[in-house]
mmCIF file of C-alpha atoms and ligand atoms in Angstrom:
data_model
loop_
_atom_site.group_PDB
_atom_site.id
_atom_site.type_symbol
_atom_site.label_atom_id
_atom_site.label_comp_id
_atom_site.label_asym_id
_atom_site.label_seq_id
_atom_site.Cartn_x
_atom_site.Cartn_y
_atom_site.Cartn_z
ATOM 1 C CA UNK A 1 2.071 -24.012 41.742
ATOM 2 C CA UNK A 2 -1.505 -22.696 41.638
ATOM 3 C CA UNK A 3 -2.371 -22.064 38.042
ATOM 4 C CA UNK A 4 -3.463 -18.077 38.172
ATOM 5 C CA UNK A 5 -0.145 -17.364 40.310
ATOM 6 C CA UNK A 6 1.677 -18.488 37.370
ATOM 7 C CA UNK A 7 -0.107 -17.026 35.157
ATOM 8 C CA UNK A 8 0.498 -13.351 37.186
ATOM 9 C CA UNK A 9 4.242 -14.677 37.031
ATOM 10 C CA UNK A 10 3.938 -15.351 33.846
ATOM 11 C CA UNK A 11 2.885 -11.855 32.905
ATOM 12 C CA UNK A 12 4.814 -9.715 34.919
ATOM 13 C CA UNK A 13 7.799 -11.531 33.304
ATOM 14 C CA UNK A 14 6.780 -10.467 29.886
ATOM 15 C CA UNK A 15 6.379 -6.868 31.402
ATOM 16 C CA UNK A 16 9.933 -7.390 32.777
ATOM 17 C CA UNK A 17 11.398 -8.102 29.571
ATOM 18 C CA UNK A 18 9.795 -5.648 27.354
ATOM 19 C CA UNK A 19 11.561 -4.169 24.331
ATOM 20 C CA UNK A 20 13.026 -0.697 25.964
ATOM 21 C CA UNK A 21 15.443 -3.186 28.066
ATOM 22 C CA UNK A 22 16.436 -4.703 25.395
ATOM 23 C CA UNK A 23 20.555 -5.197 25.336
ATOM 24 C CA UNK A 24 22.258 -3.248 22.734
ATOM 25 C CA UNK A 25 25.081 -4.692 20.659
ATOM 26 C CA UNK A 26 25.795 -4.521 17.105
ATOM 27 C CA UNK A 27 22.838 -6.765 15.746
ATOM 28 C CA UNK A 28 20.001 -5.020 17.224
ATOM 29 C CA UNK A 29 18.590 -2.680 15.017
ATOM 30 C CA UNK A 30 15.759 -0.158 14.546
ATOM 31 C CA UNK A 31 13.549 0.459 12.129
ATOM 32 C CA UNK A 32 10.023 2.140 12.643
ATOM 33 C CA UNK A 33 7.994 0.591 14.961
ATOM 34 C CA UNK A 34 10.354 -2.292 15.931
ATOM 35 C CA UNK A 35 13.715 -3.363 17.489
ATOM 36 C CA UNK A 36 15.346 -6.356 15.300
ATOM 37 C CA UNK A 37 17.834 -9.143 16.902
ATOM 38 C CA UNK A 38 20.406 -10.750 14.234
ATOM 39 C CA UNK A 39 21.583 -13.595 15.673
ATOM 40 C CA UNK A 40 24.982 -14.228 13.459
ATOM 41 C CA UNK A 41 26.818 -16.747 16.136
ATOM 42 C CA UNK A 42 25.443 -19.990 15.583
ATOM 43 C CA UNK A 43 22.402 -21.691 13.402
ATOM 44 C CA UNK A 44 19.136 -23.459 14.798
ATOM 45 C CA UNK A 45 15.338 -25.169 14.035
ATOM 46 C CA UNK A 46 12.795 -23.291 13.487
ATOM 47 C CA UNK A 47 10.984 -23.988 16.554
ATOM 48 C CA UNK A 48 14.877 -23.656 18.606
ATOM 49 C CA UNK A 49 14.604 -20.004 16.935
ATOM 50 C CA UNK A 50 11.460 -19.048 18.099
ATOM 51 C CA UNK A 51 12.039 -20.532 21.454
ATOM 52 C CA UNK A 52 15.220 -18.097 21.200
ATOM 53 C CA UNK A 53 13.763 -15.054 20.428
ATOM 54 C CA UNK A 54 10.498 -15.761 23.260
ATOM 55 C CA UNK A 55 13.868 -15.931 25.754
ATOM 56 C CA UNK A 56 14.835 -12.365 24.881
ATOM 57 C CA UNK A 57 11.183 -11.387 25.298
ATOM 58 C CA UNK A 58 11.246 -10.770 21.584
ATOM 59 C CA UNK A 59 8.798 -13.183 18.468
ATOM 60 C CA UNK A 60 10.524 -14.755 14.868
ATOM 61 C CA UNK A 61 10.225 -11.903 12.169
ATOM 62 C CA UNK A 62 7.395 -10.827 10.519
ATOM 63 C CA UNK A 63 7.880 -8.817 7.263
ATOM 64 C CA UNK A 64 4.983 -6.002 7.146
ATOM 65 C CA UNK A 65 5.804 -4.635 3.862
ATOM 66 C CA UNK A 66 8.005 -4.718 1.159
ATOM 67 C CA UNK A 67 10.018 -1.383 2.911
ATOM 68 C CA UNK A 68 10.511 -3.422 5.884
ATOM 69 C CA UNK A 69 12.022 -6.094 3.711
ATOM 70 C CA UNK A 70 14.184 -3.960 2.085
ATOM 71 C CA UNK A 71 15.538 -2.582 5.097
ATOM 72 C CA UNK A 72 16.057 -6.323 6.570
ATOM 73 C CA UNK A 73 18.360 -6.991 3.530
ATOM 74 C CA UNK A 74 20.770 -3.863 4.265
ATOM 75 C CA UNK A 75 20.810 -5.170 8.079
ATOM 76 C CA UNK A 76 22.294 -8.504 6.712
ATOM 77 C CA UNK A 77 24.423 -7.559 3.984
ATOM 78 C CA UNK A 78 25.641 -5.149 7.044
ATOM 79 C CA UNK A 79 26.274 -7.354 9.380
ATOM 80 C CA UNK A 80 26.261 -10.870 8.149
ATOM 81 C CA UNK A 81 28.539 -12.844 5.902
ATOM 82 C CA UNK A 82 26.469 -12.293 2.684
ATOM 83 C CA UNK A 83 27.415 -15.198 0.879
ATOM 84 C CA UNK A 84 25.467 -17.645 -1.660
ATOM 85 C CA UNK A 85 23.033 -19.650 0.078
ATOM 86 C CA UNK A 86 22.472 -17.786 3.250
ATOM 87 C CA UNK A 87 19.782 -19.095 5.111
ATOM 88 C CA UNK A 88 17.710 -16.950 8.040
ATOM 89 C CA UNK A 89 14.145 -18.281 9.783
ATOM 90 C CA UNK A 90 11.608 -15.749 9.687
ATOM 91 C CA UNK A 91 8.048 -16.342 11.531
ATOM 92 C CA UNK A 92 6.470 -17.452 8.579
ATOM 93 C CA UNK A 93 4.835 -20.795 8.842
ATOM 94 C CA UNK A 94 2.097 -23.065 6.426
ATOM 95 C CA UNK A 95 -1.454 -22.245 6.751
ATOM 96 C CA UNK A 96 -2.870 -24.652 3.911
ATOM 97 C CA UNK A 97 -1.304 -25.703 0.490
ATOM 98 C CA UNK A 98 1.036 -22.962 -0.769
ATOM 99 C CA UNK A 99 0.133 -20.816 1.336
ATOM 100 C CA UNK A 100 2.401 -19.330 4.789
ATOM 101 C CA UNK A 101 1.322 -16.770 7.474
ATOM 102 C CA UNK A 102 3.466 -14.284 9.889
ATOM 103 C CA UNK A 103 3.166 -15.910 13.100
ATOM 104 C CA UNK A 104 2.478 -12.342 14.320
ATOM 105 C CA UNK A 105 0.231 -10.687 12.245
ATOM 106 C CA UNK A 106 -1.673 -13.595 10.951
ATOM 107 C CA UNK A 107 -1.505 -11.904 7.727
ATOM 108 C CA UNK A 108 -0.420 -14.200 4.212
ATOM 109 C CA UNK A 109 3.042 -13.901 2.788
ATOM 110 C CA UNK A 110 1.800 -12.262 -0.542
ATOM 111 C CA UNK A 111 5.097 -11.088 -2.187
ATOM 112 C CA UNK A 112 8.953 -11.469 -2.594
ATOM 113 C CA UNK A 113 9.512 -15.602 -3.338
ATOM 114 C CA UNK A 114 11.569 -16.828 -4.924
ATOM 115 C CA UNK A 115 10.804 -18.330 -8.761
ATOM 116 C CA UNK A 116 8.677 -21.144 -8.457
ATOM 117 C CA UNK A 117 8.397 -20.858 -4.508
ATOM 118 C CA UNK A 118 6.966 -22.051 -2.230
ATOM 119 C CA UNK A 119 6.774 -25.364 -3.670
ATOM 120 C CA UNK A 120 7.114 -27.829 -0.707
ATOM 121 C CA UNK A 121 10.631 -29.312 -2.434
ATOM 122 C CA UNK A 122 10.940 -32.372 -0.262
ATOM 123 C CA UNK A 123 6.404 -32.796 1.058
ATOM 124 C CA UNK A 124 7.474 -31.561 4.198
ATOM 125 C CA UNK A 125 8.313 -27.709 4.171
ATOM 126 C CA UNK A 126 6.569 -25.765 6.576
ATOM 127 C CA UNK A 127 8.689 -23.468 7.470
ATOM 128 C CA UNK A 128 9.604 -20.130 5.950
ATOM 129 C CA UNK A 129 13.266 -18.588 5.662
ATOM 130 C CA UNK A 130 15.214 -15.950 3.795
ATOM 131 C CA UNK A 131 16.926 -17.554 1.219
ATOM 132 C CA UNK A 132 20.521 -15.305 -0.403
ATOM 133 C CA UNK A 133 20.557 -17.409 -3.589
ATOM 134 C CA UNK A 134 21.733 -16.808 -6.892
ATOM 135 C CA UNK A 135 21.850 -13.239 -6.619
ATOM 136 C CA UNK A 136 18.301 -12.867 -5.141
ATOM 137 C CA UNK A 137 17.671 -12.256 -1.514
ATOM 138 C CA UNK A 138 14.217 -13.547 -1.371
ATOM 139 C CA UNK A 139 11.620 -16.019 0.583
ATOM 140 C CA UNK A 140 11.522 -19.763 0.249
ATOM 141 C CA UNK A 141 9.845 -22.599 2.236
ATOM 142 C CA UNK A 142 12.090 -25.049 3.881
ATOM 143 C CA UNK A 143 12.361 -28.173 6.375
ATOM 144 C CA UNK A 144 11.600 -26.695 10.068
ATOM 145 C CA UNK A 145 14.200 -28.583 11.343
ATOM 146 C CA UNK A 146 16.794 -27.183 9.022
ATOM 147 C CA UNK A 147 20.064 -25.375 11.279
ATOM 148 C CA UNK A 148 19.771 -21.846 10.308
ATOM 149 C CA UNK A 149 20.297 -18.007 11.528
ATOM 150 C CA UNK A 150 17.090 -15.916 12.646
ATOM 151 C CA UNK A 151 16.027 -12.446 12.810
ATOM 152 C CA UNK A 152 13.987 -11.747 16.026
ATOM 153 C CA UNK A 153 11.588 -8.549 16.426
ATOM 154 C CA UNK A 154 9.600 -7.014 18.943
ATOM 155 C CA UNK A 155 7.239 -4.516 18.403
ATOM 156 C CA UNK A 156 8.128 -1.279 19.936
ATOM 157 C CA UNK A 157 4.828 0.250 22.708
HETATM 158 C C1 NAG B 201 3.560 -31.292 0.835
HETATM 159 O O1 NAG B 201 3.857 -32.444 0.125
HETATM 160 C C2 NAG B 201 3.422 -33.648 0.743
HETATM 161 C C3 NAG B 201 3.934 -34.818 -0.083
HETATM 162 O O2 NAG B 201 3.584 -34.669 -1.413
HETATM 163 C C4 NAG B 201 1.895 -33.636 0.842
HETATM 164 O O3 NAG B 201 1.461 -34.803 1.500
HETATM 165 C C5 NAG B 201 1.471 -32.415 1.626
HETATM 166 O O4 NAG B 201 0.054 -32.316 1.657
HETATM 167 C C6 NAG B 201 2.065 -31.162 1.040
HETATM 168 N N1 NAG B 201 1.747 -30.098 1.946
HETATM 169 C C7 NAG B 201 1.247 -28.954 1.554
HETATM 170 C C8 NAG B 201 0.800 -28.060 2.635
HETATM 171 O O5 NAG B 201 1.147 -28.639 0.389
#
């Protein structure tokens, strides 16, 4: 196929599935400016996540600010099984040493780690997920090719 029709393809398809056809069900949320996907049913990579939430014409989270993250945590304690060592993908990925970026935004992940995170645990953690553990709901880096739930977003227009 001839590389600019597929690009036009390409485009109206995003158009297609933009965030006001989004398919309600009990794990999409809103919250300001954005429509959140929960996905409860089954755990994935990283990169299987993001490939996920590209599907549903939606991106991997990106936490904003410290209200958004609040709100995030009353969506799971909601609607997921809040138990000890809950594990959800966010967007977040390594830019240099010890320090991850919103796939999004760009901007650094400043706030809300766990103690003593990130700290690369096994030399290869590049990924960045919620982490339910020992009573904190808080960030942590982790293995991208760890199985684990996901929060998608998309921004509303
Ligand atoms: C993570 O640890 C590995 C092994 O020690 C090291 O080679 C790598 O540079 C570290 N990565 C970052 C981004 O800190």
């Amino acid at each position: 196929m001839n590389v600019k029709l597929l690009l036009i393809l390409l485009v109206a398809f995003c158009g297609c599935s933009s965030s006001a056809s989004l398919k309600r069900s009990p794990y999409h949320y809103e919250y300001k400016n954005k429509f959140y996907y929960l996905e409860t049913l089954y755990k994935t990579t990283w990169f299987k996540a993001f490939m996920a939430c590209s599907k549903m014409g939606m991106e991997l989270l990106s936490i904003d600010s410290d209200e958004e993250f609040d709100k995030i945590h009353e969506f799971v304690k909601d609607k997921m099984e809040y138990k000890n060592d809950l594990e959800i993908w966010t967007s977040g990925v390594i830019k240099e040493k010890d320090q991850f970026g919103w796939i999004n935004s760009g901007n650094p992940v400043f706030s809300r780690w766990h103690p003593n995170q990130p700290n690369n645990y096994s030399g290869h953690q590049f990924c960045l997920n919620i982490w339910y553990f020992n009573k904190q709901f808080l960030l942590n880096d982790m293995e991208c090719d760890t199985n684990m739930y996901f929060i998608c977003e998309s921004r509303k227009v």
